[in-house]
Short mmCIF file of C-alpha atoms and ligand atoms in Angstrom, two decimals:
data_model
loop_
_atom_site.label_atom_id
_atom_site.label_comp_id
_atom_site.label_asym_id
_atom_site.label_seq_id
_atom_site.Cartn_x
_atom_site.Cartn_y
_atom_site.Cartn_z
CA MET U 26 140.40 -50.62 104.14
CA LYS U 27 142.36 -50.45 100.88
CA PHE U 28 145.02 -53.02 99.98
CA GLY U 29 148.11 -50.89 100.66
CA THR U 30 146.81 -49.86 104.09
CA LYS U 31 146.04 -53.47 104.97
CA ALA U 32 149.53 -54.50 103.84
CA ILE U 33 150.97 -52.20 106.48
CA HIS U 34 148.49 -52.60 109.34
CA ALA U 35 146.42 -55.80 109.10
CA GLY U 36 147.14 -58.45 111.70
CA VAL U 37 149.75 -56.42 113.53
CA LYS U 38 148.85 -54.91 116.91
CA PRO U 39 151.24 -53.18 119.32
CA ASP U 40 152.93 -55.86 121.43
CA PRO U 41 150.87 -56.24 124.63
CA ALA U 42 153.97 -56.56 126.86
CA THR U 43 155.92 -53.52 125.62
CA GLY U 44 153.91 -51.58 123.05
CA ALA U 45 156.48 -52.46 120.35
CA ILE U 46 154.88 -51.35 117.07
CA MET U 47 156.26 -54.36 115.24
CA THR U 48 155.33 -57.83 116.45
CA PRO U 49 158.44 -59.29 118.14
CA ILE U 50 160.06 -62.55 117.09
CA TYR U 51 158.65 -64.84 119.76
CA GLN U 52 161.53 -67.30 119.65
CA THR U 53 160.06 -69.90 121.97
CA SER U 54 158.98 -73.51 121.67
CA THR U 55 156.62 -73.55 124.66
CA TYR U 56 154.64 -71.33 127.03
CA VAL U 57 154.35 -71.47 130.82
CA GLN U 58 150.94 -72.58 132.09
CA GLU U 59 149.30 -71.32 135.27
CA THR U 60 147.72 -74.68 136.12
CA PRO U 61 147.64 -77.67 133.76
CA GLY U 62 145.77 -76.63 130.62
CA VAL U 63 145.28 -73.02 131.74
CA HIS U 64 147.33 -70.63 129.58
CA LYS U 65 147.05 -67.44 127.53
CA GLY U 66 145.96 -69.28 124.37
CA PHE U 67 149.44 -70.55 123.54
CA GLY U 68 150.32 -74.12 124.54
CA TYR U 69 153.12 -75.33 122.27
CA ALA U 70 154.68 -73.53 119.32
CA ARG U 71 154.02 -76.17 116.67
CA GLY U 72 150.38 -75.19 116.90
CA LYS U 73 150.59 -71.48 117.69
CA ASN U 74 153.13 -68.70 117.91
CA PRO U 75 152.36 -64.97 118.31
CA THR U 76 154.64 -63.86 115.44
CA ARG U 77 153.00 -66.40 113.14
CA GLU U 78 149.53 -65.35 114.36
CA ALA U 79 150.23 -61.74 113.34
CA LEU U 80 151.44 -62.88 109.92
CA GLN U 81 148.40 -65.11 109.41
CA GLY U 82 146.12 -62.18 110.29
CA SER U 83 147.91 -60.08 107.70
CA ILE U 84 147.74 -62.62 104.85
CA ALA U 85 144.08 -63.43 105.61
CA ALA U 86 143.24 -59.72 105.32
CA LEU U 87 145.13 -59.35 102.03
CA GLU U 88 143.14 -62.25 100.53
CA ASN U 89 139.80 -61.01 101.98
CA GLY U 90 139.70 -64.28 103.91
CA LYS U 91 138.63 -65.18 107.43
CA HIS U 92 141.36 -67.73 108.22
CA CYS U 93 144.99 -68.18 107.24
CA ILE U 94 147.43 -70.92 108.22
CA CYS U 95 151.10 -70.64 107.37
CA PHE U 96 153.33 -73.61 106.58
CA SER U 97 157.06 -74.19 106.34
CA SER U 98 156.90 -74.07 102.51
CA GLY U 99 154.46 -73.74 99.65
CA VAL U 100 154.60 -77.47 98.99
CA ALA U 101 153.90 -78.15 102.69
CA ALA U 102 150.74 -76.05 102.31
CA THR U 103 149.81 -78.04 99.19
CA ASP U 104 150.56 -81.28 101.05
CA ALA U 105 148.16 -80.22 103.83
CA VAL U 106 145.36 -79.55 101.33
CA LEU U 107 145.79 -82.99 99.74
CA LYS U 108 145.61 -84.57 103.21
CA LEU U 109 141.95 -83.48 103.33
CA LEU U 110 141.36 -86.37 100.89
CA SER U 111 141.08 -90.15 101.35
CA PRO U 112 142.18 -93.10 99.22
CA GLY U 113 139.89 -93.46 96.20
CA ASP U 114 139.25 -89.73 95.91
CA GLU U 115 139.96 -88.00 92.61
CA VAL U 116 141.39 -84.56 91.86
CA ILE U 117 141.22 -82.51 88.68
CA ALA U 118 144.37 -80.45 88.33
CA GLY U 119 145.56 -78.05 85.66
CA GLU U 120 147.94 -79.74 83.23
CA ASN U 121 150.21 -76.71 83.29
CA LEU U 122 151.31 -76.91 86.89
CA TYR U 123 154.22 -75.91 89.10
CA GLY U 124 156.68 -78.83 88.81
CA GLY U 125 156.84 -79.38 92.58
CA SER U 126 153.05 -79.68 92.81
CA TYR U 127 153.08 -82.23 89.99
CA ARG U 128 155.84 -84.16 91.78
CA LEU U 129 153.93 -84.14 95.08
CA PHE U 130 150.69 -85.31 93.43
CA THR U 131 152.22 -88.09 91.31
CA GLY U 132 155.22 -89.04 93.47
CA ILE U 133 153.47 -89.20 96.85
CA PHE U 134 149.68 -88.90 96.81
CA GLU U 135 149.07 -91.29 93.90
CA LYS U 136 150.84 -93.90 96.03
CA PHE U 137 148.24 -93.33 98.75
CA GLY U 138 145.41 -94.04 96.33
CA ILE U 139 144.44 -90.56 95.18
CA LYS U 140 143.83 -90.24 91.45
CA PHE U 141 144.76 -87.12 89.48
CA HIS U 142 143.43 -85.99 86.12
CA PHE U 143 145.64 -83.33 84.51
CA VAL U 144 143.40 -81.18 82.37
CA ASN U 145 143.76 -78.04 80.27
CA LEU U 146 141.93 -75.47 82.41
CA ASP U 147 142.01 -72.75 79.74
CA GLU U 148 138.42 -73.72 79.19
CA ALA U 149 136.76 -74.43 82.57
CA SER U 150 134.22 -76.80 81.04
CA ASN U 151 137.09 -79.20 80.13
CA CYS U 152 136.78 -80.37 83.77
CA GLU U 153 133.28 -81.69 83.43
CA LYS U 154 134.04 -84.89 81.54
CA PHE U 155 136.46 -85.99 84.29
CA ILE U 156 134.02 -85.46 87.16
CA ASN U 157 132.50 -88.57 88.72
CA ALA U 158 131.23 -89.63 92.15
CA ASN U 159 134.81 -89.88 93.49
CA THR U 160 135.88 -86.39 92.43
CA LYS U 161 136.52 -84.19 95.45
CA MET U 162 138.76 -81.32 94.38
CA ILE U 163 139.81 -79.01 91.57
CA TRP U 164 143.37 -77.69 91.79
CA ALA U 165 143.90 -74.61 89.63
CA GLU U 166 146.98 -72.49 89.23
CA THR U 167 146.44 -69.13 87.55
CA PRO U 168 148.44 -67.63 85.93
CA THR U 169 150.23 -70.89 85.31
CA ASN U 170 153.91 -71.52 85.63
CA PRO U 171 155.59 -70.93 83.20
CA THR U 172 153.25 -70.38 80.22
CA MET U 173 150.97 -67.83 81.90
CA GLN U 174 147.69 -69.52 81.03
CA ILE U 175 144.70 -68.06 82.84
CA ALA U 176 141.96 -70.19 84.40
CA ASP U 177 138.54 -68.59 84.80
CA ILE U 178 138.06 -68.87 88.58
CA VAL U 179 134.39 -67.82 88.50
CA ALA U 180 133.57 -70.49 85.91
CA LEU U 181 135.56 -73.16 87.78
CA SER U 182 133.79 -72.20 90.98
CA SER U 183 130.36 -72.69 89.47
CA ILE U 184 131.35 -76.18 88.25
CA SER U 185 132.93 -76.92 91.62
CA LYS U 186 129.83 -75.82 93.54
CA LYS U 187 127.51 -77.77 91.26
CA HIS U 188 129.41 -81.00 92.03
CA LYS U 189 130.17 -80.11 95.69
CA LEU U 190 133.95 -80.09 95.17
CA ILE U 191 136.66 -78.08 96.87
CA LEU U 192 138.18 -75.48 94.53
CA VAL U 193 141.78 -74.62 95.40
CA ALA U 194 143.54 -71.74 93.68
CA ASP U 195 147.33 -71.50 93.70
CA ASN U 196 147.60 -67.70 93.69
CA THR U 197 151.40 -67.55 93.90
CA PHE U 198 152.02 -65.92 90.51
CA ALA U 199 149.39 -63.23 90.92
CA SER U 200 149.89 -62.47 94.62
CA PRO U 201 146.94 -61.06 96.58
CA TYR U 202 147.71 -57.65 95.09
CA LEU U 203 146.58 -58.75 91.62
CA GLN U 204 143.88 -61.30 92.35
CA ASN U 205 141.71 -62.56 95.23
CA PRO U 206 140.37 -66.02 94.34
CA LEU U 207 138.08 -66.28 97.41
CA ASP U 208 136.12 -63.29 96.09
CA LEU U 209 135.75 -65.17 92.80
CA GLY U 210 134.39 -68.33 94.45
CA ALA U 211 137.47 -70.41 95.34
CA ASP U 212 137.26 -72.35 98.63
CA ILE U 213 140.98 -72.31 99.47
CA VAL U 214 143.76 -70.00 98.30
CA MET U 215 147.24 -71.47 98.36
CA HIS U 216 150.40 -69.35 98.29
CA SER U 217 154.05 -70.02 98.03
CA VAL U 218 154.78 -67.12 100.39
CA THR U 219 158.42 -67.62 99.35
CA LYS U 220 157.65 -65.59 96.21
CA TYR U 221 155.91 -62.19 95.96
CA ILE U 222 154.39 -62.05 99.47
CA SER U 223 157.77 -62.38 101.16
CA GLY U 224 159.45 -60.70 98.21
CA HIS U 225 163.08 -60.58 99.32
CA SER U 226 164.38 -64.06 98.42
CA ASP U 227 165.21 -64.85 102.04
CA VAL U 228 162.39 -67.12 103.26
CA VAL U 229 160.68 -70.36 102.20
CA MET U 230 157.05 -70.47 103.38
CA GLY U 231 153.51 -71.37 102.34
CA ALA U 232 150.01 -70.26 103.30
CA LEU U 233 146.39 -71.38 102.97
CA VAL U 234 143.50 -68.94 103.25
CA THR U 235 139.81 -69.82 103.48
CA ASN U 236 136.46 -68.41 104.57
CA ASN U 237 135.13 -71.87 105.38
CA ASP U 238 135.26 -72.61 109.15
CA GLU U 239 135.04 -76.37 108.69
CA LEU U 240 137.87 -76.50 106.12
CA HIS U 241 139.95 -74.24 108.32
CA GLU U 242 139.53 -76.54 111.31
CA LYS U 243 140.54 -79.57 109.28
CA LEU U 244 143.57 -77.78 107.85
CA TYR U 245 144.61 -76.60 111.29
CA PHE U 246 144.34 -80.16 112.58
CA ILE U 247 146.63 -81.25 109.72
CA LEU U 248 149.15 -78.48 110.45
CA ASN U 249 149.29 -79.31 114.13
CA THR U 250 149.33 -83.07 113.53
CA SER U 251 151.76 -83.23 110.60
CA GLY U 252 153.89 -80.38 111.94
CA ALA U 253 154.97 -78.40 108.86
CA ASN U 254 154.87 -75.12 110.78
CA PRO U 255 157.10 -72.16 109.94
CA GLY U 256 159.41 -70.63 112.55
CA PRO U 257 159.01 -67.23 114.22
CA MET U 258 162.04 -65.63 112.55
CA ASP U 259 160.69 -66.47 109.08
CA SER U 260 157.25 -65.23 110.11
CA PHE U 261 158.79 -61.91 111.13
CA LEU U 262 160.69 -61.58 107.84
CA VAL U 263 157.52 -62.15 105.84
CA LEU U 264 155.54 -59.66 107.96
CA ARG U 265 158.25 -57.12 107.22
CA GLY U 266 158.19 -57.96 103.51
CA ILE U 267 154.41 -57.57 103.29
CA LYS U 268 154.60 -53.92 104.36
CA THR U 269 155.91 -53.05 100.88
CA LEU U 270 153.95 -55.65 98.89
CA HIS U 271 151.78 -53.04 97.16
CA LEU U 272 154.78 -50.84 96.34
CA ARG U 273 156.81 -53.74 95.00
CA MET U 274 153.90 -55.09 92.95
CA GLU U 275 153.28 -51.69 91.39
CA ARG U 276 156.86 -51.67 90.14
CA HIS U 277 156.82 -55.36 89.13
CA CYS U 278 153.76 -54.60 86.98
CA PHE U 279 155.29 -51.45 85.48
CA ASN U 280 158.59 -53.17 84.67
CA GLY U 281 156.80 -56.33 83.50
CA ARG U 282 154.77 -54.39 80.94
CA LYS U 283 157.87 -52.62 79.58
CA VAL U 284 159.82 -55.88 79.33
CA ALA U 285 156.92 -57.74 77.65
CA GLU U 286 156.54 -54.96 75.07
CA PHE U 287 160.29 -54.83 74.42
CA LEU U 288 160.53 -58.61 73.93
CA LYS U 289 157.46 -58.90 71.73
CA THR U 290 159.17 -57.25 68.75
CA HIS U 291 162.67 -58.65 69.38
CA PRO U 292 164.05 -60.46 66.30
CA LYS U 293 165.51 -63.39 68.31
CA ILE U 294 162.23 -64.17 70.04
CA GLU U 295 159.50 -66.42 68.72
CA LYS U 296 156.87 -65.91 71.40
CA VAL U 297 156.26 -63.98 74.61
CA PHE U 298 153.86 -65.29 77.25
CA TRP U 299 152.32 -62.45 79.26
CA PRO U 300 148.59 -62.18 80.08
CA GLY U 301 148.55 -58.41 79.48
CA PHE U 302 148.77 -58.79 75.69
CA GLN U 303 145.45 -58.37 73.91
CA ASP U 304 146.25 -61.40 71.77
CA HIS U 305 146.92 -63.62 74.82
CA PRO U 306 144.31 -66.40 74.48
CA ASN U 307 142.81 -65.69 77.93
CA HIS U 308 143.35 -61.93 78.01
CA GLU U 309 139.67 -61.12 78.54
CA ILE U 310 139.45 -63.34 81.64
CA ALA U 311 142.75 -62.00 82.94
CA LYS U 312 141.35 -58.49 82.55
CA GLN U 313 138.25 -59.41 84.54
CA GLN U 314 139.85 -61.27 87.42
CA MET U 315 143.24 -59.55 87.79
CA ARG U 316 143.99 -55.92 88.63
CA ASP U 317 147.15 -55.86 86.50
CA TYR U 318 149.42 -58.43 84.86
CA GLY U 319 152.49 -58.75 87.05
CA GLY U 320 156.16 -59.27 86.35
CA MET U 321 156.26 -62.92 85.24
CA ILE U 322 157.06 -63.38 81.56
CA SER U 323 158.16 -66.41 79.57
CA ILE U 324 159.85 -66.30 76.19
CA VAL U 325 160.45 -68.88 73.49
CA LEU U 326 163.66 -68.26 71.54
CA LYS U 327 163.66 -68.64 67.74
CA ASP U 328 166.81 -70.76 67.94
CA GLN U 329 165.45 -74.07 69.23
CA THR U 330 168.73 -75.58 70.40
CA ILE U 331 169.34 -76.07 74.10
CA GLU U 332 172.94 -74.89 73.57
CA ASN U 333 171.74 -71.45 72.45
CA THR U 334 169.15 -71.32 75.25
CA PHE U 335 171.86 -72.06 77.83
CA LYS U 336 174.11 -69.45 76.21
CA VAL U 337 171.40 -66.77 76.52
CA ALA U 338 170.53 -67.86 80.09
CA GLY U 339 174.21 -67.55 81.01
CA SER U 340 174.76 -64.13 79.36
CA PHE U 341 172.73 -61.98 81.73
CA LYS U 342 174.55 -59.58 84.02
CA LEU U 343 171.61 -58.30 86.05
CA PHE U 344 169.11 -61.18 85.81
CA ALA U 345 170.43 -63.97 88.05
CA LEU U 346 170.09 -67.55 86.80
CA ALA U 347 168.09 -69.09 89.64
CA GLU U 348 164.97 -71.00 90.64
CA SER U 349 162.21 -69.07 92.40
CA LEU U 350 160.50 -65.80 91.51
CA GLY U 351 158.76 -62.77 92.92
CA GLY U 352 161.75 -61.24 94.70
CA VAL U 353 163.07 -57.72 94.27
CA GLU U 354 165.92 -59.05 92.09
CA SER U 355 165.32 -59.98 88.45
CA LEU U 356 165.76 -63.71 87.84
CA VAL U 357 165.95 -65.93 84.77
CA ASN U 358 165.06 -69.61 84.90
CA HIS U 359 165.19 -72.51 82.42
CA PRO U 360 162.02 -74.43 83.37
CA ALA U 361 162.83 -77.58 81.34
CA THR U 362 165.90 -78.32 83.47
CA MET U 363 165.17 -76.30 86.62
CA THR U 364 161.65 -75.70 88.04
CA HIS U 365 160.05 -78.35 85.78
CA GLY U 366 162.96 -80.81 85.76
CA SER U 367 160.77 -83.34 87.59
CA VAL U 368 158.07 -83.29 84.88
CA PRO U 369 158.62 -85.93 82.14
CA LYS U 370 159.81 -84.40 78.82
CA GLU U 371 156.74 -85.51 76.89
CA THR U 372 154.33 -84.12 79.51
CA ARG U 373 156.10 -80.78 79.75
CA GLU U 374 156.45 -80.32 75.98
CA LYS U 375 152.76 -81.04 75.58
CA VAL U 376 152.04 -77.95 77.70
CA GLY U 377 154.60 -75.79 75.93
CA VAL U 378 157.57 -76.11 78.31
CA VAL U 379 160.05 -76.60 75.49
CA ASP U 380 163.86 -76.60 75.72
CA ASN U 381 164.08 -73.09 74.21
CA LEU U 382 161.74 -71.49 76.75
CA LEU U 383 163.09 -69.14 79.43
CA ARG U 384 161.08 -67.69 82.30
CA LEU U 385 161.79 -64.20 83.60
CA SER U 386 160.85 -62.88 87.00
CA VAL U 387 161.16 -59.16 86.39
CA GLY U 388 162.40 -57.47 89.56
CA VAL U 389 162.00 -53.92 90.81
CA GLU U 390 165.32 -52.52 89.58
CA GLU U 391 165.35 -49.48 87.27
CA ILE U 392 163.72 -50.38 83.95
CA GLU U 393 166.55 -48.88 81.84
CA ASP U 394 169.05 -51.30 83.40
CA ILE U 395 166.68 -54.25 82.97
CA ILE U 396 166.14 -53.52 79.26
CA GLU U 397 169.87 -52.95 78.75
CA ASP U 398 170.60 -56.39 80.22
CA LEU U 399 168.00 -58.08 78.01
CA LYS U 400 169.46 -56.33 74.95
CA GLN U 401 172.99 -57.53 75.59
CA ALA U 402 171.99 -61.08 76.62
CA LEU U 403 169.91 -61.56 73.47
CA ALA U 404 172.42 -59.85 71.15
C1 PLP B 8 157.26 -72.03 94.27
C2 PLP B 8 155.90 -72.46 93.98
C3 PLP B 8 155.25 -73.42 94.76
C4 PLP B 8 155.96 -74.16 95.90
O1 PLP B 8 156.30 -73.32 96.94
P1 PLP B 8 157.62 -73.50 97.85
O2 PLP B 8 157.53 -72.33 98.76
O3 PLP B 8 158.79 -73.45 96.92
O4 PLP B 8 157.52 -74.81 98.53
C5 PLP B 8 153.94 -73.73 94.45
N1 PLP B 8 153.28 -73.14 93.43
C6 PLP B 8 153.88 -72.21 92.65
C7 PLP B 8 153.11 -71.60 91.53
C8 PLP B 8 155.20 -71.84 92.88
O5 PLP B 8 155.78 -70.94 92.10
#
């Protein structure tokens, strides 16, 4: 089945009780048992809920995966993956990382004895010199937030397999429409469902997808034991959002390309980060592993002052100044003070997150209005 057909049908079956075409919001915490332990597969809603089951079936299908588990947020999904590890274990993570992932790794898991090496994953072989007997996992985000670096998932997977590591791909920026890391050799795909998958800026949720039965069982144990499960209402909203994922992504990609091309020649702009440009350092890999280049674009302004950057960020009429991304509305974000505020200045500047960088999440509005807004904000 093709992607757009799966987006509409996968995971969702007519409701067995009524025939309702859309899975109902099973707003319940528990299920009545016939005799102790004998029930219809649902015992308590932390572990299982029919609305969530339908959603998990849908996301698994979109990622060409066997299993999906949803969590109450993207960072809760990340937290669950890290709980596969034990004190003394080491992780190699991309140095250009979502700020909240960095905060979780360094602020919580380091305290529990897990060691992180933050490495430039532009070149997969950079990992090798950090691998030792304690290394258990590679954490790769691609494209990265916010400088749109691309990690070669196939190359990382061959290193990961050679050393018997778990390769996790944060696929939030690409969405399953643009890239399927399991097909490229990743062991676990992580999503902040909050972003493109949900798509309407009304839900916070995360997901993990895998083909590995053993990993799935361990992750399910962690979900059920740690309890970061999403609610049925949110599950329903995401299921509804997914039905237009392919349509939204088509427009995000179309608008993204137009915006990137417009900004590239703009006199006030120093640099545009977008993997679709032929002169993007990882363009060839992006071309191989992604179907298109999406609507996430970062720009570096020629004027380096934070005052000017704030002035530009505050001059938009259509782009809303906000955290998050991947919704139907266009958003502008100042990573240095917003999404990456928790990353130390020196660390973030090393990976290009400078004070005069702005990140755009190009929405699905009409392109003429989007360009008009960029023109006036940069004027
Ligand atoms: C937003 C985001 C996360 C965290 O997800 P939440 O749903 O906000 O908890 C993780 N990775 C990336 C790339 C993100 O953009």
